[in-house]
mmCIF file of C-alpha atoms and ligand atoms in Angstrom:
data_model
loop_
_atom_site.group_PDB
_atom_site.id
_atom_site.type_symbol
_atom_site.label_atom_id
_atom_site.label_comp_id
_atom_site.label_asym_id
_atom_site.label_seq_id
_atom_site.Cartn_x
_atom_site.Cartn_y
_atom_site.Cartn_z
ATOM 1 C CA MET A 1 0.400 2.925 26.923
ATOM 2 C CA SER A 2 -2.928 1.102 26.894
ATOM 3 C CA SER A 3 -6.249 1.904 25.295
ATOM 4 C CA TRP A 4 -9.847 1.084 26.079
ATOM 5 C CA VAL A 5 -10.265 0.060 22.427
ATOM 6 C CA PRO A 6 -10.229 -3.755 22.412
ATOM 7 C CA GLY A 7 -7.342 -5.343 20.533
ATOM 8 C CA ALA A 8 -5.765 -1.991 19.639
ATOM 9 C CA ALA A 9 -2.340 -2.564 21.176
ATOM 10 C CA GLU A 10 -1.686 -5.854 19.357
ATOM 11 C CA SER A 11 -3.011 -4.583 16.012
ATOM 12 C CA GLY A 12 -0.060 -2.341 15.125
ATOM 13 C CA PHE A 13 -2.566 0.533 15.352
ATOM 14 C CA GLY A 14 -2.388 1.126 19.079
ATOM 15 C CA PRO A 15 -2.645 4.379 21.048
ATOM 16 C CA SER A 16 0.992 5.293 20.353
ATOM 17 C CA HIS A 17 0.438 5.227 16.578
ATOM 18 C CA LEU A 18 -2.819 7.040 15.626
ATOM 19 C CA PRO A 19 -2.295 7.527 11.870
ATOM 20 C CA TYR A 20 -4.632 9.926 10.054
ATOM 21 C CA GLY A 21 -6.968 9.020 7.216
ATOM 22 C CA VAL A 22 -10.259 9.992 5.617
ATOM 23 C CA VAL A 23 -13.152 7.551 5.512
ATOM 24 C CA THR A 24 -16.745 7.557 4.304
ATOM 25 C CA THR A 25 -19.718 5.428 5.174
ATOM 26 C CA PRO A 26 -22.478 4.609 2.658
ATOM 27 C CA GLY A 27 -24.416 7.807 1.960
ATOM 28 C CA GLY A 28 -22.133 9.782 4.287
ATOM 29 C CA HIS A 29 -19.590 12.558 3.907
ATOM 30 C CA PRO A 30 -15.805 12.135 4.037
ATOM 31 C CA GLU A 31 -14.638 12.283 7.656
ATOM 32 C CA LEU A 32 -11.138 12.945 8.978
ATOM 33 C CA ALA A 33 -10.228 10.116 11.361
ATOM 34 C CA VAL A 34 -7.413 8.366 13.152
ATOM 35 C CA ARG A 35 -7.075 4.622 13.035
ATOM 36 C CA ILE A 36 -7.083 2.666 16.285
ATOM 37 C CA GLY A 37 -7.248 -1.120 16.117
ATOM 38 C CA ASP A 38 -9.826 -2.045 13.488
ATOM 39 C CA HIS A 39 -11.728 1.205 13.972
ATOM 40 C CA ALA A 40 -11.626 4.723 12.585
ATOM 41 C CA LEU A 41 -12.154 7.346 15.277
ATOM 42 C CA SER A 42 -13.906 10.222 13.501
ATOM 43 C CA LEU A 43 -12.439 13.621 14.362
ATOM 44 C CA ALA A 44 -15.435 15.244 12.705
ATOM 45 C CA ARG A 45 -17.774 13.475 15.158
ATOM 46 C CA LEU A 46 -15.530 14.138 18.164
ATOM 47 C CA HIS A 47 -15.526 17.802 17.223
ATOM 48 C CA ASP A 48 -19.307 17.863 16.887
ATOM 49 C CA MET A 49 -19.520 16.426 20.418
ATOM 50 C CA GLY A 50 -17.276 19.188 21.739
ATOM 51 C CA LYS A 51 -14.486 16.731 22.581
ATOM 52 C CA LEU A 52 -11.899 18.712 20.626
ATOM 53 C CA ASP A 53 -12.813 22.182 21.851
ATOM 54 C CA GLY A 54 -9.883 24.495 22.433
ATOM 55 C CA VAL A 55 -7.305 22.173 20.880
ATOM 56 C CA VAL A 56 -6.606 24.360 17.828
ATOM 57 C CA PRO A 57 -7.926 27.745 16.652
ATOM 58 C CA HIS A 58 -10.575 27.747 13.898
ATOM 59 C CA ALA A 59 -11.149 24.065 14.553
ATOM 60 C CA VAL A 60 -13.901 23.700 11.935
ATOM 61 C CA GLU A 61 -11.289 24.208 9.205
ATOM 62 C CA VAL A 62 -9.242 21.333 10.610
ATOM 63 C CA PHE A 63 -11.760 18.723 11.721
ATOM 64 C CA ASP A 64 -14.806 19.264 9.512
ATOM 65 C CA ILE A 65 -13.440 19.475 5.965
ATOM 66 C CA GLY A 66 -13.196 15.751 5.244
ATOM 67 C CA SER A 67 -9.476 16.003 4.520
ATOM 68 C CA LEU A 68 -6.144 16.094 6.309
ATOM 69 C CA ASP A 69 -5.273 19.300 4.400
ATOM 70 C CA GLY A 70 -6.506 21.622 7.158
ATOM 71 C CA LEU A 71 -4.299 20.060 9.818
ATOM 72 C CA LEU A 72 -1.270 19.700 7.527
ATOM 73 C CA GLU A 73 -0.858 23.445 7.012
ATOM 74 C CA ARG A 74 -1.001 24.240 10.741
ATOM 75 C CA GLY A 75 2.560 23.167 11.593
ATOM 76 C CA PRO A 76 4.198 21.129 14.342
ATOM 77 C CA ASP A 77 2.765 22.831 17.447
ATOM 78 C CA GLN A 78 -0.821 22.214 16.397
ATOM 79 C CA TRP A 79 0.007 18.725 15.076
ATOM 80 C CA ALA A 80 1.322 17.915 18.548
ATOM 81 C CA ALA A 81 -1.677 19.495 20.299
ATOM 82 C CA VAL A 82 -4.181 17.425 18.305
ATOM 83 C CA ARG A 83 -2.178 14.262 18.848
ATOM 84 C CA ARG A 84 -1.958 14.884 22.610
ATOM 85 C CA ARG A 85 -5.711 15.312 22.859
ATOM 86 C CA LEU A 86 -6.449 12.227 20.743
ATOM 87 C CA THR A 87 -4.032 10.187 22.845
ATOM 88 C CA GLU A 88 -5.932 11.269 25.975
ATOM 89 C CA ILE A 89 -9.234 10.261 24.412
ATOM 90 C CA VAL A 90 -8.133 6.753 23.382
ATOM 91 C CA THR A 91 -6.299 5.996 26.629
ATOM 92 C CA ASP A 92 -8.601 7.484 29.296
ATOM 93 C CA PRO A 93 -11.393 5.040 30.231
ATOM 94 C CA ALA A 94 -13.515 8.029 31.264
ATOM 95 C CA GLU A 95 -13.655 9.081 27.589
ATOM 96 C CA GLU A 96 -14.906 5.736 26.315
ATOM 97 C CA LEU A 97 -18.631 6.258 26.643
ATOM 98 C CA MET A 98 -18.722 9.460 24.577
ATOM 99 C CA ALA A 99 -15.917 8.626 22.165
ATOM 100 C CA HIS A 100 -17.559 5.322 21.341
ATOM 101 C CA GLU A 101 -20.138 7.348 19.407
ATOM 102 C CA ALA A 102 -17.362 8.554 17.094
ATOM 103 C CA MET A 103 -15.952 5.082 16.376
ATOM 104 C CA LEU A 104 -16.552 3.463 12.989
ATOM 105 C CA HIS A 105 -15.731 -0.153 12.180
ATOM 106 C CA LEU A 106 -13.242 -0.075 9.308
ATOM 107 C CA VAL A 107 -15.216 -2.788 7.504
ATOM 108 C CA ASP A 108 -18.158 -0.372 7.299
ATOM 109 C CA THR A 109 -16.059 2.401 5.757
ATOM 110 C CA THR A 110 -14.267 3.226 2.527
ATOM 111 C CA ALA A 111 -10.873 4.911 2.756
ATOM 112 C CA LEU A 112 -10.221 7.938 0.529
ATOM 113 C CA LEU A 113 -6.981 9.684 -0.398
ATOM 114 C CA PRO A 114 -6.375 11.486 2.918
ATOM 115 C CA TRP A 115 -4.899 14.717 1.578
ATOM 116 C CA THR A 116 -4.612 16.739 -1.624
ATOM 117 C CA VAL A 117 -1.270 15.845 -3.149
ATOM 118 C CA ALA A 118 0.377 19.124 -4.200
ATOM 119 C CA ASP A 119 3.712 18.432 -5.883
ATOM 120 C CA TYR A 120 5.164 14.948 -6.119
ATOM 121 C CA VAL A 121 8.893 14.249 -6.196
ATOM 122 C CA ASP A 122 10.454 10.817 -6.401
ATOM 123 C CA PHE A 123 14.071 10.198 -5.401
ATOM 124 C CA TYR A 124 16.459 7.364 -6.209
ATOM 125 C CA SER A 125 18.213 7.115 -2.864
ATOM 126 C CA SER A 126 18.855 3.411 -2.282
ATOM 127 C CA GLU A 127 22.430 2.564 -3.234
ATOM 128 C CA HIS A 128 21.593 -1.116 -3.620
ATOM 129 C CA HIS A 129 18.662 -0.329 -5.925
ATOM 130 C CA ALA A 130 20.609 2.165 -8.033
ATOM 131 C CA THR A 131 23.494 -0.290 -8.328
ATOM 132 C CA ASN A 132 21.204 -3.120 -9.411
ATOM 133 C CA VAL A 133 19.407 -0.945 -11.984
ATOM 134 C CA GLY A 134 22.725 0.333 -13.336
ATOM 135 C CA ARG A 135 23.978 -3.203 -13.815
ATOM 136 C CA ILE A 136 20.765 -4.290 -15.529
ATOM 137 C CA PHE A 137 20.291 -1.266 -17.842
ATOM 138 C CA ARG A 138 23.944 -0.334 -18.438
ATOM 139 C CA PRO A 139 25.982 -3.528 -18.023
ATOM 140 C CA ASP A 140 29.044 -2.037 -19.728
ATOM 141 C CA ALA A 141 29.244 1.142 -17.633
ATOM 142 C CA ASP A 142 29.799 1.943 -13.946
ATOM 143 C CA ALA A 143 26.758 0.828 -11.966
ATOM 144 C CA LEU A 144 26.365 4.196 -10.218
ATOM 145 C CA THR A 145 26.365 7.360 -12.328
ATOM 146 C CA PRO A 146 29.133 9.917 -11.457
ATOM 147 C CA ASN A 147 26.657 12.226 -9.684
ATOM 148 C CA TRP A 148 25.029 9.560 -7.505
ATOM 149 C CA LYS A 149 27.047 10.016 -4.295
ATOM 150 C CA HIS A 150 27.081 13.818 -4.589
ATOM 151 C CA LEU A 151 23.341 14.471 -4.685
ATOM 152 C CA PRO A 152 20.071 12.636 -4.074
ATOM 153 C CA ILE A 153 18.863 12.123 -7.672
ATOM 154 C CA GLY A 154 15.159 12.756 -8.178
ATOM 155 C CA TYR A 155 12.490 13.799 -10.680
ATOM 156 C CA HIS A 156 9.089 15.438 -10.579
ATOM 157 C CA GLY A 157 6.198 13.003 -10.878
ATOM 158 C CA ARG A 158 2.515 13.487 -11.573
ATOM 159 C CA ALA A 159 0.636 14.502 -8.418
ATOM 160 C CA GLY A 160 -2.782 14.130 -10.045
ATOM 161 C CA THR A 161 -2.388 10.370 -10.517
ATOM 162 C CA VAL A 162 -1.436 9.565 -6.919
ATOM 163 C CA VAL A 163 -4.190 7.228 -5.695
ATOM 164 C CA VAL A 164 -5.134 5.710 -2.392
ATOM 165 C CA SER A 165 -4.419 2.091 -1.506
ATOM 166 C CA GLY A 166 -7.077 -0.221 -2.928
ATOM 167 C CA THR A 167 -7.444 1.654 -6.212
ATOM 168 C CA GLU A 168 -7.158 -0.665 -9.215
ATOM 169 C CA VAL A 169 -4.371 0.090 -11.678
ATOM 170 C CA VAL A 170 -4.975 -0.164 -15.420
ATOM 171 C CA ARG A 171 -2.047 -1.571 -17.377
ATOM 172 C CA PRO A 172 -0.642 1.364 -19.353
ATOM 173 C CA ASN A 173 -0.287 1.562 -23.114
ATOM 174 C CA GLY A 174 2.796 3.113 -24.608
ATOM 175 C CA GLN A 175 5.798 2.844 -26.863
ATOM 176 C CA ARG A 176 8.457 0.258 -26.285
ATOM 177 C CA LYS A 177 11.307 -0.945 -28.410
ATOM 178 C CA PRO A 178 11.981 -4.664 -28.255
ATOM 179 C CA PRO A 179 15.776 -5.154 -28.288
ATOM 180 C CA HIS A 180 15.838 -7.193 -31.493
ATOM 181 C CA GLU A 181 13.476 -5.016 -33.535
ATOM 182 C CA GLU A 182 14.420 -2.050 -35.699
ATOM 183 C CA SER A 183 11.520 0.171 -34.697
ATOM 184 C CA PRO A 184 9.420 0.805 -31.598
ATOM 185 C CA VAL A 185 5.984 -0.784 -31.217
ATOM 186 C CA PHE A 186 2.881 0.543 -29.473
ATOM 187 C CA GLY A 187 0.650 -1.379 -27.075
ATOM 188 C CA PRO A 188 0.131 -2.508 -23.491
ATOM 189 C CA SER A 189 3.261 -2.648 -21.346
ATOM 190 C CA ARG A 190 4.633 -6.166 -21.028
ATOM 191 C CA ARG A 191 7.000 -5.360 -18.197
ATOM 192 C CA LEU A 192 4.754 -3.826 -15.578
ATOM 193 C CA ASP A 193 6.480 -3.559 -12.209
ATOM 194 C CA VAL A 194 6.257 -2.180 -8.702
ATOM 195 C CA GLU A 195 8.610 -0.022 -6.653
ATOM 196 C CA VAL A 196 8.505 -0.403 -2.870
ATOM 197 C CA GLU A 197 9.026 3.089 -1.451
ATOM 198 C CA VAL A 198 8.501 5.279 1.589
ATOM 199 C CA GLY A 199 6.845 8.679 1.104
ATOM 200 C CA PHE A 200 7.040 11.866 3.180
ATOM 201 C CA VAL A 201 4.044 14.192 3.411
ATOM 202 C CA VAL A 202 4.817 17.910 3.715
ATOM 203 C CA GLY A 203 2.594 19.861 6.050
ATOM 204 C CA ALA A 204 3.823 23.430 6.470
ATOM 205 C CA GLY A 205 5.081 25.087 3.289
ATOM 206 C CA SER A 206 8.083 27.349 2.712
ATOM 207 C CA SER A 207 8.766 30.575 0.798
ATOM 208 C CA GLN A 208 10.000 30.482 -2.767
ATOM 209 C CA GLY A 209 13.609 31.636 -2.887
ATOM 210 C CA THR A 210 14.493 30.165 0.525
ATOM 211 C CA ALA A 211 16.191 26.816 1.029
ATOM 212 C CA VAL A 212 14.962 24.504 3.803
ATOM 213 C CA PRO A 213 17.889 22.876 5.649
ATOM 214 C CA ALA A 214 17.711 19.295 6.901
ATOM 215 C CA SER A 215 17.654 20.686 10.456
ATOM 216 C CA ASP A 216 14.190 22.193 9.712
ATOM 217 C CA PHE A 217 12.722 18.828 8.693
ATOM 218 C CA THR A 218 10.306 18.571 11.613
ATOM 219 C CA GLU A 219 9.040 22.128 10.992
ATOM 220 C CA HIS A 220 7.722 21.048 7.612
ATOM 221 C CA VAL A 221 7.258 17.297 7.300
ATOM 222 C CA PHE A 222 4.124 15.866 8.877
ATOM 223 C CA GLY A 223 4.294 12.146 8.330
ATOM 224 C CA VAL A 224 5.001 8.991 6.395
ATOM 225 C CA VAL A 225 3.123 6.758 3.970
ATOM 226 C CA LEU A 226 4.093 3.653 2.052
ATOM 227 C CA VAL A 227 4.266 4.159 -1.702
ATOM 228 C CA ASN A 228 4.015 1.841 -4.689
ATOM 229 C CA ASP A 229 5.537 3.660 -7.648
ATOM 230 C CA TRP A 230 4.080 1.454 -10.411
ATOM 231 C CA SER A 231 6.539 1.356 -13.309
ATOM 232 C CA ALA A 232 6.331 0.134 -16.910
ATOM 233 C CA ARG A 233 9.913 -0.962 -17.526
ATOM 234 C CA ASP A 234 9.638 -1.392 -21.299
ATOM 235 C CA ILE A 235 8.127 2.090 -21.748
ATOM 236 C CA GLN A 236 10.743 3.462 -19.331
ATOM 237 C CA ALA A 237 13.718 1.919 -21.150
ATOM 238 C CA TRP A 238 12.715 3.524 -24.467
ATOM 239 C CA GLU A 239 11.590 6.964 -23.247
ATOM 240 C CA TYR A 240 13.991 7.843 -20.427
ATOM 241 C CA VAL A 241 16.910 9.125 -22.525
ATOM 242 C CA PRO A 242 17.793 11.935 -21.975
ATOM 243 C CA LEU A 243 15.194 13.482 -19.633
ATOM 244 C CA GLY A 244 14.331 10.636 -17.262
ATOM 245 C CA PRO A 245 11.068 8.920 -16.306
ATOM 246 C CA PHE A 246 7.832 10.179 -17.865
ATOM 247 C CA LEU A 247 4.880 8.033 -18.982
ATOM 248 C CA ALA A 248 6.391 4.842 -17.542
ATOM 249 C CA LYS A 249 5.587 6.224 -14.094
ATOM 250 C CA SER A 250 2.813 8.794 -14.397
ATOM 251 C CA PHE A 251 -0.155 6.446 -14.966
ATOM 252 C CA ALA A 252 -0.513 5.667 -11.221
ATOM 253 C CA THR A 253 1.292 5.918 -7.897
ATOM 254 C CA SER A 254 -0.393 4.308 -4.880
ATOM 255 C CA VAL A 255 -0.084 5.496 -1.276
ATOM 256 C CA SER A 256 -1.309 4.256 2.100
ATOM 257 C CA ALA A 257 -4.757 5.283 3.262
ATOM 258 C CA TRP A 258 -3.219 6.125 6.671
ATOM 259 C CA VAL A 259 -0.553 8.794 7.251
ATOM 260 C CA THR A 260 1.690 7.950 10.195
ATOM 261 C CA PRO A 261 2.742 11.129 12.051
ATOM 262 C CA LEU A 262 6.499 11.535 12.450
ATOM 263 C CA GLU A 263 6.059 11.682 16.215
ATOM 264 C CA ALA A 264 4.882 8.066 16.163
ATOM 265 C CA LEU A 265 8.181 7.024 14.561
ATOM 266 C CA ALA A 266 10.520 8.632 17.123
ATOM 267 C CA SER A 267 11.723 5.203 18.313
ATOM 268 C CA ALA A 268 12.340 3.993 14.747
ATOM 269 C CA ARG A 269 15.172 6.467 14.164
ATOM 270 C CA VAL A 270 18.574 4.866 13.596
ATOM 271 C CA ALA A 271 21.964 6.024 12.329
ATOM 272 C CA PRO A 272 22.050 6.281 8.525
ATOM 273 C CA PRO A 273 24.720 4.548 6.415
ATOM 274 C CA ALA A 274 28.122 6.292 6.295
ATOM 275 C CA GLN A 275 28.558 8.641 3.319
ATOM 276 C CA ASP A 276 31.712 8.865 1.236
ATOM 277 C CA PRO A 277 32.558 11.362 -0.186
ATOM 278 C CA THR A 278 31.365 13.908 2.363
ATOM 279 C CA PRO A 279 28.433 15.758 0.772
ATOM 280 C CA PHE A 280 28.314 19.550 0.290
ATOM 281 C CA PRO A 281 27.545 21.508 3.482
ATOM 282 C CA TYR A 282 23.977 22.230 2.337
ATOM 283 C CA LEU A 283 23.362 18.476 2.646
ATOM 284 C CA ASP A 284 24.701 18.407 6.215
ATOM 285 C CA ASP A 285 22.291 17.084 8.743
ATOM 286 C CA PRO A 286 23.341 18.056 12.297
ATOM 287 C CA ASP A 287 21.302 15.206 13.732
ATOM 288 C CA PRO A 288 21.220 12.649 10.930
ATOM 289 C CA TRP A 289 18.812 9.780 11.145
ATOM 290 C CA ALA A 290 17.350 7.056 9.005
ATOM 291 C CA LEU A 291 14.144 5.178 9.761
ATOM 292 C CA ASP A 292 14.202 1.500 10.601
ATOM 293 C CA LEU A 293 11.078 0.544 8.654
ATOM 294 C CA ARG A 294 10.855 -3.155 7.857
ATOM 295 C CA LEU A 295 9.016 -3.410 4.542
ATOM 296 C CA SER A 296 7.557 -6.361 2.678
ATOM 297 C CA LEU A 297 6.279 -7.011 -0.842
ATOM 298 C CA GLU A 298 3.528 -9.578 -1.329
ATOM 299 C CA LEU A 299 2.257 -10.874 -4.668
ATOM 300 C CA GLU A 300 -1.122 -12.577 -5.066
ATOM 301 C CA ARG A 301 -1.629 -14.451 -8.323
ATOM 302 C CA GLY A 302 -4.239 -17.022 -9.247
ATOM 303 C CA GLY A 303 -5.552 -17.351 -5.704
ATOM 304 C CA ALA A 304 -2.136 -17.978 -4.126
ATOM 305 C CA SER A 305 0.053 -15.390 -2.460
ATOM 306 C CA ALA A 306 3.589 -15.078 -1.144
ATOM 307 C CA VAL A 307 5.915 -12.464 0.300
ATOM 308 C CA VAL A 308 8.664 -12.153 -2.320
ATOM 309 C CA SER A 309 10.859 -9.497 -0.720
ATOM 310 C CA ARG A 310 11.610 -7.728 2.566
ATOM 311 C CA PRO A 311 13.356 -4.408 1.806
ATOM 312 C CA PRO A 312 15.006 -2.665 4.806
ATOM 313 C CA PHE A 313 14.441 1.108 4.604
ATOM 314 C CA ALA A 314 17.230 1.799 7.133
ATOM 315 C CA THR A 315 19.832 0.958 4.461
ATOM 316 C CA THR A 316 18.804 3.938 2.283
ATOM 317 C CA TYR A 317 21.890 6.072 1.514
ATOM 318 C CA TRP A 318 20.380 9.582 1.425
ATOM 319 C CA THR A 319 18.362 10.544 4.495
ATOM 320 C CA PRO A 320 14.861 12.091 4.437
ATOM 321 C CA GLY A 321 16.404 15.333 5.774
ATOM 322 C CA GLN A 322 18.969 15.445 2.971
ATOM 323 C CA GLN A 323 16.252 14.831 0.393
ATOM 324 C CA LEU A 324 14.298 17.795 1.772
ATOM 325 C CA ALA A 325 17.407 20.012 1.781
ATOM 326 C CA HIS A 326 18.249 19.042 -1.779
ATOM 327 C CA LEU A 327 14.805 19.556 -3.233
ATOM 328 C CA THR A 328 14.669 23.130 -1.874
ATOM 329 C CA VAL A 329 18.346 24.211 -2.212
ATOM 330 C CA ASN A 330 17.611 26.103 -5.443
ATOM 331 C CA GLY A 331 14.828 28.060 -3.724
ATOM 332 C CA ALA A 332 11.955 25.857 -4.832
ATOM 333 C CA SER A 333 9.153 26.238 -2.293
ATOM 334 C CA LEU A 334 7.361 23.534 -0.363
ATOM 335 C CA ARG A 335 3.580 23.457 -0.505
ATOM 336 C CA THR A 336 1.165 21.915 1.947
ATOM 337 C CA GLY A 337 0.457 18.435 0.616
ATOM 338 C CA ASP A 338 3.736 17.890 -1.224
ATOM 339 C CA LEU A 339 4.762 14.264 -1.357
ATOM 340 C CA TYR A 340 8.322 13.136 -1.793
ATOM 341 C CA ALA A 341 9.222 9.479 -2.036
ATOM 342 C CA SER A 342 12.486 7.745 -1.246
ATOM 343 C CA GLY A 343 12.903 5.817 -4.459
ATOM 344 C CA THR A 344 12.800 2.053 -4.580
ATOM 345 C CA VAL A 345 14.090 0.529 -1.360
ATOM 346 C CA SER A 346 16.440 -2.407 -1.879
ATOM 347 C CA GLY A 347 18.774 -4.003 0.633
ATOM 348 C CA PRO A 348 22.019 -5.854 -0.035
ATOM 349 C CA GLU A 349 20.418 -9.312 -0.185
ATOM 350 C CA VAL A 350 18.525 -10.835 -3.121
ATOM 351 C CA GLY A 351 15.422 -11.243 -0.964
ATOM 352 C CA GLN A 352 15.504 -7.539 -0.091
ATOM 353 C CA ARG A 353 15.020 -6.087 -3.576
ATOM 354 C CA GLY A 354 12.106 -3.689 -3.919
ATOM 355 C CA SER A 355 11.139 -4.253 -7.565
ATOM 356 C CA PHE A 356 10.492 -7.209 -9.854
ATOM 357 C CA LEU A 357 13.020 -5.684 -12.263
ATOM 358 C CA GLU A 358 15.697 -6.496 -9.702
ATOM 359 C CA LEU A 359 14.119 -9.665 -8.306
ATOM 360 C CA SER A 360 14.021 -11.195 -11.816
ATOM 361 C CA TRP A 361 17.227 -9.426 -12.952
ATOM 362 C CA GLY A 362 15.603 -7.644 -15.872
ATOM 363 C CA GLY A 363 13.272 -10.587 -16.517
ATOM 364 C CA ARG A 364 16.192 -12.852 -17.410
ATOM 365 C CA GLU A 365 16.098 -14.843 -14.160
ATOM 366 C CA PRO A 366 12.443 -15.170 -13.089
ATOM 367 C CA LEU A 367 11.813 -15.836 -9.433
ATOM 368 C CA VAL A 368 10.468 -19.256 -8.631
ATOM 369 C CA VAL A 369 7.910 -18.729 -5.885
ATOM 370 C CA GLU A 370 6.230 -21.604 -4.114
ATOM 371 C CA GLY A 371 2.557 -21.616 -5.049
ATOM 372 C CA LEU A 372 3.008 -18.949 -7.748
ATOM 373 C CA GLY A 373 5.460 -20.562 -10.154
ATOM 374 C CA GLU A 374 7.815 -18.372 -12.203
ATOM 375 C CA VAL A 375 7.464 -14.642 -11.624
ATOM 376 C CA ALA A 376 9.090 -11.917 -13.705
ATOM 377 C CA PHE A 377 6.698 -8.964 -14.214
ATOM 378 C CA LEU A 378 3.042 -8.332 -13.319
ATOM 379 C CA GLU A 379 0.139 -10.103 -15.018
ATOM 380 C CA ASP A 380 -3.442 -8.857 -15.267
ATOM 381 C CA GLY A 381 -5.326 -9.769 -12.092
ATOM 382 C CA ASP A 382 -2.197 -9.744 -9.915
ATOM 383 C CA VAL A 383 -2.606 -8.083 -6.534
ATOM 384 C CA VAL A 384 0.425 -6.425 -4.934
ATOM 385 C CA THR A 385 0.542 -5.452 -1.258
ATOM 386 C CA ILE A 386 3.324 -3.435 0.376
ATOM 387 C CA ARG A 387 3.455 -3.510 4.145
ATOM 388 C CA GLY A 388 5.751 -2.011 6.739
ATOM 389 C CA GLU A 389 6.366 -2.111 10.436
ATOM 390 C CA ALA A 390 8.541 -0.281 12.935
ATOM 391 C CA THR A 391 9.189 -0.052 16.647
ATOM 392 C CA ALA A 392 6.547 2.124 18.270
ATOM 393 C CA VAL A 393 7.337 4.764 20.902
ATOM 394 C CA ASP A 394 5.913 2.510 23.618
ATOM 395 C CA GLY A 395 8.241 -0.325 22.562
ATOM 396 C CA GLY A 396 5.557 -2.297 20.737
ATOM 397 C CA THR A 397 5.254 -2.778 16.992
ATOM 398 C CA LEU A 398 3.631 -0.206 14.757
ATOM 399 C CA THR A 399 2.115 -1.205 11.401
ATOM 400 C CA LEU A 400 2.236 1.348 8.602
ATOM 401 C CA GLY A 401 -0.880 1.638 6.462
ATOM 402 C CA GLU A 402 -0.536 -0.967 3.706
ATOM 403 C CA VAL A 403 -0.589 -0.167 -0.007
ATOM 404 C CA VAL A 404 -2.545 -2.601 -2.129
ATOM 405 C CA GLY A 405 -3.428 -2.566 -5.816
ATOM 406 C CA ARG A 406 -4.842 -4.976 -8.414
ATOM 407 C CA ILE A 407 -3.788 -4.877 -12.064
ATOM 408 C CA ARG A 408 -6.590 -4.448 -14.596
ATOM 409 C CA PRO A 409 -6.108 -5.221 -18.289
ATOM 410 C CA ALA A 410 -5.119 -2.421 -20.636
ATOM 411 C CA VAL A 411 -7.924 -0.561 -22.430
HETATM 412 CA CA1 CA B 501 10.403 5.315 -7.996
#
């Protein structure tokens, strides 16, 4: 598939990708757009020109609200219809002259959070991650808790503090208890960390009281973002017993500015890892798949930068469909805009761990990174970038929207 947009195919944002975002220009309004190459193609402007007429009913409520929310709630038939029309526009040379008027250079725009995050759930579905964390936090017990292979463990996070890539993150204050002190102390976290994750954006909701099976995944889930679940390990270690993560996580969670539609990842589906024991029937997925997303974690410190890890998402034990089935099995409803994240993605190798907690083994074995020196946890001024790529439906390489964030000092 080729596009009249110069450089699009090689950019990872070619015509077979078309992720959705919301951008503004100085003095302008937020505009729903798709990314192609280093441009945002404004759906608001295309609609004004009449180029999207007849694609969906009540089109104003989809294309002119400066948010992805209007499209999300429409469901898979209308998602596909919009995508078909946009694909025509970016691939048909006859469309270039008009559509050019709707193209914005990304450098002239600011990306906003593309949708209103409704509820936010974070899982813990990487066996390698859970095993590493178990060994670090509970060295005298089994690495995996007894429930781990029976259900995808998760918790509810704070939707209101999900921020778009590029937002600076203020180091959180909180309680921590240094291991050799009698009492907890209060102050800025000293063990600020990242979690490399993949997030799923729910489009069409469901009714309360009705479970959503894994086989209905594509009826509800619209697309994928990269997620950085910033984590304060010292606050976490003191507060998490017995109810789980709370303030160690809720200060900020960063997501990509561009939401990749599931359709664009059809060629990235691979067989998931084998599961033993066999899960309950409600976790059955008749057509189970994992996503072969090749992730990377880059740290920039003091003007130097290096990729410190390459987590492979395909190794994640619980599938996205099983996560969806589990989070609704009790009758909890889905809402348009819900975000659920995979949990930290770690592979079997040292260089595939998706957090500094694991990379530095609880801070006891700092990484030595060329150009950066010894690295354990995050320092003020550090910049973290999570990237991801996958095979596109046309056989090329698709680049997921990156997630970047700089650490600001505590207040
Ligand atoms: Ca997490």
